[in-house]
Short mmCIF file of C-alpha atoms in Angstrom, two decimals:
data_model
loop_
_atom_site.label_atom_id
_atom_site.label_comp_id
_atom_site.label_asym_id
_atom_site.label_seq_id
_atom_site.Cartn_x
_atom_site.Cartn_y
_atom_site.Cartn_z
CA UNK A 485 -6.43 5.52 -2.34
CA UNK A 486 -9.78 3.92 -1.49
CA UNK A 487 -9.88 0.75 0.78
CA UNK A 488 -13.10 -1.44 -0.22
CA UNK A 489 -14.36 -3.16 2.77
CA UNK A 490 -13.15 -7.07 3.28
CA UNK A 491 -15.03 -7.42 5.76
CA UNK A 492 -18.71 -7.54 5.86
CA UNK A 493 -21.16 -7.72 8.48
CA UNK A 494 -24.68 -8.72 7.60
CA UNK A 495 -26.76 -6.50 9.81
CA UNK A 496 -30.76 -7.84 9.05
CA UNK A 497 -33.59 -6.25 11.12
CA UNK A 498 -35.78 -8.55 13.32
CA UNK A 499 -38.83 -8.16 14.71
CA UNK A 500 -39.54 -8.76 18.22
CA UNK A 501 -37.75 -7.71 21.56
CA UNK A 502 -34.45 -6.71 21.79
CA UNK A 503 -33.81 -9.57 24.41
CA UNK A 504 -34.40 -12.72 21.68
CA UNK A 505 -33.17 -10.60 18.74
CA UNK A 506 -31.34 -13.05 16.54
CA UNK A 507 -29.39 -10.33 14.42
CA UNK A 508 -28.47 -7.98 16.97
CA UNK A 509 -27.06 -4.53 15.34
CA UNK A 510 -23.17 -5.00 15.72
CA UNK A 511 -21.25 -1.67 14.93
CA UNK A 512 -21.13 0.99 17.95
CA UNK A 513 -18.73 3.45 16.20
CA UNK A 514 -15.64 3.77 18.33
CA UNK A 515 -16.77 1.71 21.29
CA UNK A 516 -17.75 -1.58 18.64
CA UNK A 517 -15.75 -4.71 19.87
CA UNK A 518 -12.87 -5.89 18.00
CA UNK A 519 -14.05 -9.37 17.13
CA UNK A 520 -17.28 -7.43 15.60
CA UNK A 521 -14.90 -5.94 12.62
CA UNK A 522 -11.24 -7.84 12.68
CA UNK A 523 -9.91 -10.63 10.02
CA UNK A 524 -7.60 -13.16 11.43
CA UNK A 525 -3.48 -12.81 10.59
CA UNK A 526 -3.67 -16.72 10.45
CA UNK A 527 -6.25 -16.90 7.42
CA UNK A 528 -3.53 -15.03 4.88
CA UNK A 529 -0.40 -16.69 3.54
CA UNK A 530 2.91 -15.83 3.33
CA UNK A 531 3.97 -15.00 0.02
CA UNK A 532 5.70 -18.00 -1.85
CA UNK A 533 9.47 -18.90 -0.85
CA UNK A 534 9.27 -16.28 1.50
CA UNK A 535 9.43 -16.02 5.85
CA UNK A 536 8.92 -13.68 7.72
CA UNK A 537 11.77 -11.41 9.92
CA UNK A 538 10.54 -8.36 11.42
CA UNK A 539 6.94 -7.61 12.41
CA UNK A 540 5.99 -3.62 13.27
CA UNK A 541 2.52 -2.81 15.28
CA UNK A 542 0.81 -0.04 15.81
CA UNK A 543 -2.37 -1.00 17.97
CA UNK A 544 -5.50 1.08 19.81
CA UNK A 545 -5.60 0.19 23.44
CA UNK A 546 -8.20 -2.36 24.03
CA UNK A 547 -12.27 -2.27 25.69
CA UNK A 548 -12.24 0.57 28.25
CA UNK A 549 -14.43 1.93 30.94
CA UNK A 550 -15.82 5.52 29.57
CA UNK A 551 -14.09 9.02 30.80
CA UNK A 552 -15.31 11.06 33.13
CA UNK A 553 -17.41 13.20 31.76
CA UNK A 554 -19.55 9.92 29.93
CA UNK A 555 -19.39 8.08 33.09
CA UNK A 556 -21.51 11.23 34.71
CA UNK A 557 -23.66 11.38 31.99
CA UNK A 558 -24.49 7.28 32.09
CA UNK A 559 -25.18 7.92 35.83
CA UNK A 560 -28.02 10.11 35.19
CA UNK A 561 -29.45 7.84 33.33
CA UNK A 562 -29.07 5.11 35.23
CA UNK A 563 -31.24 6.56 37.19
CA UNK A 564 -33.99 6.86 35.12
CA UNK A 565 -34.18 2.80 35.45
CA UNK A 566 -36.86 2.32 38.42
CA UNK A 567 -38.79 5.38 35.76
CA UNK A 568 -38.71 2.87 32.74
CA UNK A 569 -39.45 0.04 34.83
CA UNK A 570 -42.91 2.14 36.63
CA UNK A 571 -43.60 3.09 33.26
CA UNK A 572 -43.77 -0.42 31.53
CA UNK A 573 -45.82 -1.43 34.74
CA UNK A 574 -48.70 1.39 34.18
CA UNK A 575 -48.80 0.82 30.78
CA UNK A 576 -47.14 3.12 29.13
CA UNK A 577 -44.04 2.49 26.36
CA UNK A 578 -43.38 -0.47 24.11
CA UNK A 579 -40.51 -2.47 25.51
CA UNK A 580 -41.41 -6.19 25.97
CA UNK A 581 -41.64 -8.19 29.41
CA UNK A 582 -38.54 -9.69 28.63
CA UNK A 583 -36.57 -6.52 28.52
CA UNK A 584 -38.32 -5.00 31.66
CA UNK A 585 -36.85 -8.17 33.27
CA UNK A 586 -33.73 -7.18 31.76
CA UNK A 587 -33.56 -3.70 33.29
CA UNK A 588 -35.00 -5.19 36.92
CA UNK A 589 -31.71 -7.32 36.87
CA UNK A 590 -28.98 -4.87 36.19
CA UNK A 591 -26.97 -3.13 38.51
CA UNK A 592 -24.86 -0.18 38.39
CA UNK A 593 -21.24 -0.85 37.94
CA UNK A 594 -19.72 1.23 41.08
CA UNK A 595 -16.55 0.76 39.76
CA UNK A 596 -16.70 3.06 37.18
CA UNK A 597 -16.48 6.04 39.26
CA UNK A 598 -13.32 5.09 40.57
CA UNK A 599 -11.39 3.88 37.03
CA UNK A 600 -12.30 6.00 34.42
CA UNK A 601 -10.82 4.99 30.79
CA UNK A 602 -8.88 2.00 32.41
CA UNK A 603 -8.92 -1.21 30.51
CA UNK A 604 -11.50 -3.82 31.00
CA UNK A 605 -11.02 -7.89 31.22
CA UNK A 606 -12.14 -8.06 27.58
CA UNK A 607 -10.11 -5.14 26.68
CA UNK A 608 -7.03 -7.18 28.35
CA UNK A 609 -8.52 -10.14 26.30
CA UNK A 610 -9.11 -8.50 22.92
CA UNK A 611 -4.72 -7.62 23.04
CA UNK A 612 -4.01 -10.77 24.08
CA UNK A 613 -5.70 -12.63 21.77
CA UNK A 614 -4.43 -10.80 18.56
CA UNK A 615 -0.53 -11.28 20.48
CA UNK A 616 -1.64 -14.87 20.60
CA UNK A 617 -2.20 -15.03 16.63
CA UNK A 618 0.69 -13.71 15.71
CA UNK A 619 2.54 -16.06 17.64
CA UNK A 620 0.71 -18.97 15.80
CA UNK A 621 1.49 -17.21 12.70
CA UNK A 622 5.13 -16.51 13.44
CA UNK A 623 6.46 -19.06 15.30
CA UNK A 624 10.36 -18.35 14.47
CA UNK A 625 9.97 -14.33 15.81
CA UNK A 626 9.85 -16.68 18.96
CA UNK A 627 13.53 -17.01 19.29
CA UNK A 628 15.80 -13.96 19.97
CA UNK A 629 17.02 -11.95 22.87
CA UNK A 630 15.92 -9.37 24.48
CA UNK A 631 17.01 -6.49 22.32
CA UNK A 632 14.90 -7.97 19.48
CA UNK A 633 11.53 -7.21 20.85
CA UNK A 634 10.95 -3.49 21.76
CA UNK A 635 7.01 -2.65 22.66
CA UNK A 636 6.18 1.03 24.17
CA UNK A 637 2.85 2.28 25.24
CA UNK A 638 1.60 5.66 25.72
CA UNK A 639 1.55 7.13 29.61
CA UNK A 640 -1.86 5.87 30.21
CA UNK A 641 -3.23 2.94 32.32
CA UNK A 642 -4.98 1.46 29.41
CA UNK A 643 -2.48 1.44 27.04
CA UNK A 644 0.20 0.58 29.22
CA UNK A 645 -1.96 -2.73 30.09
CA UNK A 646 -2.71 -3.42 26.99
CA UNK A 647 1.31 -3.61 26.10
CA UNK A 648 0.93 -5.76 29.13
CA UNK A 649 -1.36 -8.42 27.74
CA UNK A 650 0.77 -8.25 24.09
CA UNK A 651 3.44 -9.65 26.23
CA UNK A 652 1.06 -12.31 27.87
CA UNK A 653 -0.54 -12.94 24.70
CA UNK A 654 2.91 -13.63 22.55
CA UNK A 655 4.96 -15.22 25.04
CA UNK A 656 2.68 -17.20 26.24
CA UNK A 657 3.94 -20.69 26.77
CA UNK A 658 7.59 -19.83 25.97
CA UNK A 659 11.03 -18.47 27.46
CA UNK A 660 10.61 -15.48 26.20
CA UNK A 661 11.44 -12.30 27.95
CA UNK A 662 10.26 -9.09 26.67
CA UNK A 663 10.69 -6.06 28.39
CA UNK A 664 8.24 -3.43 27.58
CA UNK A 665 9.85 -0.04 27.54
CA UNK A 666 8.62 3.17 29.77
CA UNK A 667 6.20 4.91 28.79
CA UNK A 668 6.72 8.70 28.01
CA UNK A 669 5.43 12.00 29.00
CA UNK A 670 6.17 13.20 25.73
CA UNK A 671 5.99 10.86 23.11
CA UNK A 672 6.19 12.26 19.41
CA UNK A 673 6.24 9.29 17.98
CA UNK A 674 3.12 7.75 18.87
CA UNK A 675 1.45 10.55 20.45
CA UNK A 676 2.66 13.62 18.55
CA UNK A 677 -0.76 15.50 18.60
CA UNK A 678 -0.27 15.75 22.11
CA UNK A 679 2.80 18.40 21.31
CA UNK A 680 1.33 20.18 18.33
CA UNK A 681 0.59 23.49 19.42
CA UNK A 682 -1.65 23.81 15.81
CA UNK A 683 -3.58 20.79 16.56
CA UNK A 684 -5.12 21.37 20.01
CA UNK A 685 -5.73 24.61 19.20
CA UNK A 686 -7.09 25.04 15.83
CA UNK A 687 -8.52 21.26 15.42
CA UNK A 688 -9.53 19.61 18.65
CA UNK A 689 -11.89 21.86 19.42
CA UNK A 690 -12.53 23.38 16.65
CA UNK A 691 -15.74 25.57 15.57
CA UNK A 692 -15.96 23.66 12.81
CA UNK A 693 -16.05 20.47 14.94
CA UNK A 694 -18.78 21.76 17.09
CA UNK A 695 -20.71 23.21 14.59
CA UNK A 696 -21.01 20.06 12.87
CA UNK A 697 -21.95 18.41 16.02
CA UNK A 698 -24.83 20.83 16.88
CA UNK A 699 -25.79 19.89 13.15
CA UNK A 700 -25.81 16.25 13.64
CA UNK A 701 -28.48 16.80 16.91
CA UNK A 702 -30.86 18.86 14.61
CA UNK A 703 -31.58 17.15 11.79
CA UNK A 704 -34.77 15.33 11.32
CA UNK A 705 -33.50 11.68 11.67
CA UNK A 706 -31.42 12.22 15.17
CA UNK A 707 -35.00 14.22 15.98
CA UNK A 708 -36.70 10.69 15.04
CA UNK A 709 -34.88 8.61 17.01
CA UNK A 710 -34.95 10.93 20.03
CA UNK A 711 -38.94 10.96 19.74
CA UNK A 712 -39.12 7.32 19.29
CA UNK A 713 -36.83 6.35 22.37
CA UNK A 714 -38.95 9.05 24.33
CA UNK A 715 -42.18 7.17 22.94
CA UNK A 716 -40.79 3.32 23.39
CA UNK A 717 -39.82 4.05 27.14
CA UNK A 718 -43.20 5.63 28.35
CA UNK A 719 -41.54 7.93 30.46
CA UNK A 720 -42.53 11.03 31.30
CA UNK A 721 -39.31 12.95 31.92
CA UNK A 722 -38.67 14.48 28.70
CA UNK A 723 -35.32 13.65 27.36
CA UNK A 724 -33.24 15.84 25.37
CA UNK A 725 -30.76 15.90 22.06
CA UNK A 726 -28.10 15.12 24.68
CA UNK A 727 -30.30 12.54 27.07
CA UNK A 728 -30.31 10.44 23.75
CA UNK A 729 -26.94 10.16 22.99
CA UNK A 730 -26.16 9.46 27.01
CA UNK A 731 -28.44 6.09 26.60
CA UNK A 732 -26.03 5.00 23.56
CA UNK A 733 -23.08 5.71 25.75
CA UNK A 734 -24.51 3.04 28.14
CA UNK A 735 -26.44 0.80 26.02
CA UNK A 736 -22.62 0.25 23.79
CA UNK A 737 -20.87 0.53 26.59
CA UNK A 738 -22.33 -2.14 29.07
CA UNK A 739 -22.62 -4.44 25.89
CA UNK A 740 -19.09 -4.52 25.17
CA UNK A 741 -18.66 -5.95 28.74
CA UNK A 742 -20.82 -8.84 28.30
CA UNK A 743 -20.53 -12.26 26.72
CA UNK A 744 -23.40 -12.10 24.54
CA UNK A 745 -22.78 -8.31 23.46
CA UNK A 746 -26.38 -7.48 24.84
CA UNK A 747 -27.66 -4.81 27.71
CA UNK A 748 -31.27 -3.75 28.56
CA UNK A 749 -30.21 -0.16 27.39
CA UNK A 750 -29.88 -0.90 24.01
CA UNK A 751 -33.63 -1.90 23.75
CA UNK A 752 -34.53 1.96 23.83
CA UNK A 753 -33.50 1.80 20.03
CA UNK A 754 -34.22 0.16 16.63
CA UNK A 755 -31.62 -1.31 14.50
CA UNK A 756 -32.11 1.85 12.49
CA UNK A 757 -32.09 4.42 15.74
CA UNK A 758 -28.61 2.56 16.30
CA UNK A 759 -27.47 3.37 12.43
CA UNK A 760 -28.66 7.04 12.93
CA UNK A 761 -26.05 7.17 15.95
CA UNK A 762 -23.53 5.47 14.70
CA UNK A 763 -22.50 8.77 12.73
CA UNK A 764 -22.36 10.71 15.20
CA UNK A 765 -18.67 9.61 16.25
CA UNK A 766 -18.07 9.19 12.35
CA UNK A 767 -18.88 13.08 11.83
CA UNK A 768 -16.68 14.14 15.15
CA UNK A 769 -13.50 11.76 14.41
CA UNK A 770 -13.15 12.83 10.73
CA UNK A 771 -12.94 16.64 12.02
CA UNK A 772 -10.90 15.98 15.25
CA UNK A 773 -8.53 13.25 13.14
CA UNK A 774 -9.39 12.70 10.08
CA UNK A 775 -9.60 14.41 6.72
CA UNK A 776 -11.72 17.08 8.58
CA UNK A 777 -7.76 19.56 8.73
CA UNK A 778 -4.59 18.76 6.71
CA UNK A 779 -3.05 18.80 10.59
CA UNK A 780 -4.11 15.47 11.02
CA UNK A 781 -2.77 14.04 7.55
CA UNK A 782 0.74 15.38 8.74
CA UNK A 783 1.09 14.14 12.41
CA UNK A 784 0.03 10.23 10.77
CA UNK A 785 3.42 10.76 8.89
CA UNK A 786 5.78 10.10 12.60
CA UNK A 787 4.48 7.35 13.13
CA UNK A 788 4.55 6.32 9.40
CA UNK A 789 8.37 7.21 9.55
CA UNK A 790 9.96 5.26 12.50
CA UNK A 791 7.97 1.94 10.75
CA UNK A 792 10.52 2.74 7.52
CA UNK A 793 13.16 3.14 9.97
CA UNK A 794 12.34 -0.03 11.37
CA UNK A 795 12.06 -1.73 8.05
CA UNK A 796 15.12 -0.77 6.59
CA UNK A 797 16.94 -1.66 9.35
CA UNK A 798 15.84 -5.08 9.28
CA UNK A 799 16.64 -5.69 5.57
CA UNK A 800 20.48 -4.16 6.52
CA UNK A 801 20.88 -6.91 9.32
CA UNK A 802 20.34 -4.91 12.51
CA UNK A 803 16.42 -4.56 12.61
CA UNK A 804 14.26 -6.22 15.57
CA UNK A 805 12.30 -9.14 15.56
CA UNK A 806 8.96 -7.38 17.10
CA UNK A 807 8.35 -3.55 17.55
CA UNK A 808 4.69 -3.02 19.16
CA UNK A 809 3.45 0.75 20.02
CA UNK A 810 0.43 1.24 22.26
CA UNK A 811 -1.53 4.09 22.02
CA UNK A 812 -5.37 5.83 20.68
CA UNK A 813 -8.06 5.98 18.15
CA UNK A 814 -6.88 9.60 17.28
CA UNK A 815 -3.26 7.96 15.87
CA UNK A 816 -4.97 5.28 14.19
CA UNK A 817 -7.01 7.71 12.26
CA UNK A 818 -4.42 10.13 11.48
CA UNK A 819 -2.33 7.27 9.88
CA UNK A 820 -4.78 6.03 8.05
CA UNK A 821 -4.78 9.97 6.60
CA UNK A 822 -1.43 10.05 6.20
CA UNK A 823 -1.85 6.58 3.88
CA UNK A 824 -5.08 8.37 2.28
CA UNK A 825 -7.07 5.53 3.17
CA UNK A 826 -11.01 5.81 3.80
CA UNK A 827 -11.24 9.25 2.13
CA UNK A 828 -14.90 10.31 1.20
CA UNK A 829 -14.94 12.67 -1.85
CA UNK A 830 -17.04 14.46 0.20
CA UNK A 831 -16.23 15.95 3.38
CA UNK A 832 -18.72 14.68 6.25
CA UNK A 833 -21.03 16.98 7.49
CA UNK A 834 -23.34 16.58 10.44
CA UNK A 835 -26.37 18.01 8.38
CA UNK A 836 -26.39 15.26 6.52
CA UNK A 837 -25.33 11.65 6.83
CA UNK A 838 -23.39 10.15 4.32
CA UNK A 839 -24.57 6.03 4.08
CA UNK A 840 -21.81 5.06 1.51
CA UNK A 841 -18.68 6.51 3.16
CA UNK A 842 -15.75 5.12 3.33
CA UNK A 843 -14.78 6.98 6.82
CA UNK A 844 -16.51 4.68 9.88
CA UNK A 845 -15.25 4.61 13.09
CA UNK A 846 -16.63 1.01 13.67
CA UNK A 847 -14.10 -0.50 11.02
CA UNK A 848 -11.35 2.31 11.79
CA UNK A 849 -11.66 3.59 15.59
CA UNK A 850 -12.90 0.27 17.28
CA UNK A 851 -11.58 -0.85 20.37
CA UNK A 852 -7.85 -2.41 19.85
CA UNK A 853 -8.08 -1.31 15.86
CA UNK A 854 -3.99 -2.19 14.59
CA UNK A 855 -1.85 -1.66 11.66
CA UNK A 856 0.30 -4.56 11.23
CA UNK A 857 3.27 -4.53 8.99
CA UNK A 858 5.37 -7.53 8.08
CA UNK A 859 8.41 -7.81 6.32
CA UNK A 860 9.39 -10.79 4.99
CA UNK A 861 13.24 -12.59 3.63
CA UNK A 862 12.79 -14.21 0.40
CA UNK A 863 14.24 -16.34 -2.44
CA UNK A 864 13.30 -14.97 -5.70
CA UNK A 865 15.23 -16.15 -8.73
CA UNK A 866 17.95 -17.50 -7.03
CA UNK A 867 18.11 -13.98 -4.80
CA UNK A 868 17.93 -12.91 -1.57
CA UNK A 869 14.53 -10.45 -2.03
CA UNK A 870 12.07 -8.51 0.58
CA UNK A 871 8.16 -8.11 0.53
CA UNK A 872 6.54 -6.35 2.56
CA UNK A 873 2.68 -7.05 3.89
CA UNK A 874 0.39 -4.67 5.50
CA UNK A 875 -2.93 -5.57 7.48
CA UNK A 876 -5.31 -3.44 9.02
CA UNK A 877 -7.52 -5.18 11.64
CA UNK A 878 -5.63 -8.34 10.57
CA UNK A 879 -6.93 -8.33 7.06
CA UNK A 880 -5.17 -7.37 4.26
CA UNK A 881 -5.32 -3.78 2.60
CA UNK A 882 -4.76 -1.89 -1.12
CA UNK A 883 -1.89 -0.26 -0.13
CA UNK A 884 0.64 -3.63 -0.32
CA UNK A 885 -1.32 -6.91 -2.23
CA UNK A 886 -1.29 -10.13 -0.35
CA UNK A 887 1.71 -10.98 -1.92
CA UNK A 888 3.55 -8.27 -0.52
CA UNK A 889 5.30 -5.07 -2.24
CA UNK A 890 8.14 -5.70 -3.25
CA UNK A 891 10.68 -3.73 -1.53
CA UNK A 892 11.55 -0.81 -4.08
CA UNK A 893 7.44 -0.84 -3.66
CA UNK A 894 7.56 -0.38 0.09
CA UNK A 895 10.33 2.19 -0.01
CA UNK A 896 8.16 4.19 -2.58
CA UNK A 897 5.54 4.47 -0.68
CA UNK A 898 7.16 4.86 2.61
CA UNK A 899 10.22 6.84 2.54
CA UNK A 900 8.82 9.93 1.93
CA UNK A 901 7.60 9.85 5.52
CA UNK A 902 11.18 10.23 6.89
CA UNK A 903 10.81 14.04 6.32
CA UNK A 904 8.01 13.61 8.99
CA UNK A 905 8.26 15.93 12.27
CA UNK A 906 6.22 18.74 14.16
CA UNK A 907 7.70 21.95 12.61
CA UNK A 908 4.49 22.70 11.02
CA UNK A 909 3.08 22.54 14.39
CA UNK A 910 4.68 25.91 15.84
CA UNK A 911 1.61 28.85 15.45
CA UNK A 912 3.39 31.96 14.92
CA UNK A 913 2.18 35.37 16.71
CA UNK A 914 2.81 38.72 15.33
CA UNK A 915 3.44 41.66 17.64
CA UNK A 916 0.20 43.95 16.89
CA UNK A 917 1.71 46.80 15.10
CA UNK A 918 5.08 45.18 13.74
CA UNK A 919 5.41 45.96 10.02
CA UNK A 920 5.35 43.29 7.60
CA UNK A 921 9.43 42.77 8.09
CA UNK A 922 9.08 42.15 12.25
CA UNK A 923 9.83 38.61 13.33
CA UNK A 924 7.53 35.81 14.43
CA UNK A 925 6.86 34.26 17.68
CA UNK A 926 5.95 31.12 18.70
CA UNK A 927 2.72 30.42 20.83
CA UNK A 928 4.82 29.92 24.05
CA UNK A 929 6.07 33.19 24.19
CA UNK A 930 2.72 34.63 23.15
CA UNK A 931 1.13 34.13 26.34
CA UNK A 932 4.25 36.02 28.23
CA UNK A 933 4.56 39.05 25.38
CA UNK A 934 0.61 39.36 26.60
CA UNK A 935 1.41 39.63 29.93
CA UNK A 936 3.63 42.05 29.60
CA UNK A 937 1.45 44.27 27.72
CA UNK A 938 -1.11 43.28 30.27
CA UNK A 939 1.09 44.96 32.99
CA UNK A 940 2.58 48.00 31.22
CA UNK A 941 -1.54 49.12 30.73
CA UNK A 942 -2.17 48.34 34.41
CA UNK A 943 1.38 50.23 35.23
#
């Protein structure tokens, strides 16, 4: 199924400097800011005669400082700042006055070095605020007990805050207690990829993943926009494939912790130079989750399965009120797989960038990206009846119409992921030299079947 886009961003190209740009490019792949893609919940109706009685989330972590490994690599270019700055002063580059000011004006964020992927203020924000809608949308999920609500994160700091500020964000105001359950080390629910032997071997780091990569650096636009940021600066250390992509890392990274969604970084590129980039995360997402392997289309089913489970216990009387997971851009995309949403009938390639696909990580992999499902009680005909709506980003999607499937609709399309689970995920070893009737292995006992071999050579 293809998804058109509801949402549309006009995205103009202005002369000038970066500093008094009027249209300021908007979509930074998988670190773009929510309000930059999302819909609002409040903005659709609930279908006709109809309320609504159980409400299942699954939601991205919001705004977060980078990893490690990105934090090191905006340090070193931090450091070319007092270069950039010399360089404007002798002459050399093209930014304007205004963005030299810019750059004389910003400071390193020490901070980073000691909170690596933890949520930010706006990331906090950006989950509160969508809690915050659905309580304005839902008033009557406001009155239950505790055992109605259940919300569970994934065991890291920034998704575990961000189930923090749901709670913040849609209680707020009320007597409401919600309890958010632990998170867990092993989580195959909303983290299965984690515990797929198949995936983190043969798909997150993939040849075919890198090789697409080393691709996407070589071809002659990323080669343009390297060449023009080297020629806009006017410095003279040369910067490389890699250099390039580290000043997008900070440029859409210190943006997204501003209030007007601007840093001095970002004037190293064009509006173009920024649409060049943008694919880069496209072309590395749809390998590592997307359509890239069939692995990923099968670990968006768990997920996919406990929201039936949910569902149908709702409609038999026993269901909860709320049920909220917390977790990453990888699950997001691999539901969205599972649902066959945003599938190119090509696959991507990093030789050459596709401008009409369906597969962005701006509108799919942004910070605090959701899938909301809502089922609502109606009277049809005199009959107690069930529709179902589904939003992504808080706008409405192909797979249900605004006026809800019905609920032999929902179960249709849903049931089948009840077979869902990780079987698929054990690799299988052969002893070398078993004939075609020996037994399989699984990976676990690979390693210690090597070692063994390992010692009876050395013995």
């Amino acid at each position: 199924m293809h998804v058109k886009w509801l949402l549309f961003i006009v995205i103009g190209s202005c002369d000038g400097c970066y500093w008094n740009s009027q249209c300021p490019y908007q979509l930074y792949s998988s670190k773009t800011v929510y309000d930059s893609i999302r819909g609002d919940i409040r903005d659709h109706p609930t279908p006709q005669n109809c309320e609504a009685v159980s409400i299942w989330t699954l939601n991205r972590h919001g705004n977060r400082n980078p990893g490690n490994s990105v934090t090191a690599a905006m340090k070193v270019i931090a450091d070319l700042k007092d270069e950039i700055i010399a360089s404007y002063e002798a002459g050399r580059g093209e930014l304007c006055a205004q963005d030299i000011d810019e750059f004389k004006e910003w400071k390193w964020n020490e901070t980073l070095e000691v909170s690596q992927s933890f949520l930010t203020g706006q990331g906090y924000e950006e989950i509160y605020d969508i809690a915050k809608r659905l309580r304005e949308k839902y008033p009557q999920l406001l009155q239950g007990s505790t055992e109605d609500y259940y919300i569970r994160p994934t065991n890291e700091q920034r998704t575990i805050t961000s189930a923090v500020a749901f709670v913040h964000g849609f209680s707020g105001g009320t007597n409401l207690s919600l309890v958010i359950d632990d998170a867990r080390l092993r989580d195959d629910v909303i983290r299965p990829y984690e515990n797929c032997d198949r995936y983190q071997q043969e798909v997150k780091t993939s040849q075919q993943l890198e090789d697409n990569l080393a691709a996407y650096y070589r071809t002659a636009e990323y080669i343009a926009v390297q060449n023009a940021v080297q020629r806009r600066l006017g410095i003279t250390t040369q910067l490389t494939a890699d250099d390039i992509y580290s000043f997008y890392e900070i440029c859409r990274f210190y943006r997204s912790w501003t209030p007007d969604l601007r840093s001095p970084w970002c004037a190293a590129f064009s509006d173009e130079d920024l649409v060049v980039l943008e694919y880069r995360d496209d072309v590395r997402h749809y390998h590592r989750n997307g359509y890239g392997s069939d692995v990923n289309v099968q670990l968006g089913g768990l997920p996919l399965k406990d929201l039936y489970e949910v569902m149908e216990a709702a409609v038999q009387g026993s269901g909860r009120k709320i049920t909220s997971y917390y977790t990453h851009d990888t699950m997001l995309e691999m539901v969205y797989c599972a649902l066959d949403l945003y599938k190119d009938q090509q696959q991507l390639q990093g030789s050459i960038r596709n401008t009409n696909r369906l597969w962005r990580t701006s509108y799919i992999g942004a910070f605090s990206v959701n899938f909301i499902a809502v089922l609502n009680s109606c009277q049809e005909a005199g009959n107690q009846t069930y529709r179902v709506q589904i939003f992504n980003n808080e706008d409405i999607t192909e797979i249900c119409p605004l006026e809800g499937c019905t609920w032999d609709r929902f179960q249709e399309k849903f049931q089948p992921f009840t077979n869902a689970n990780l079987d698929f995920c054990i690799m299988d070893y052969r002893v070398p030299g078993a004939d075609n009737g020996a037994s399989t292995i699984s990976v676990a006992a690979t390693l210690l079947v090597q070692s063994l071999l390992g010692l009876l050579l050395q013995s």
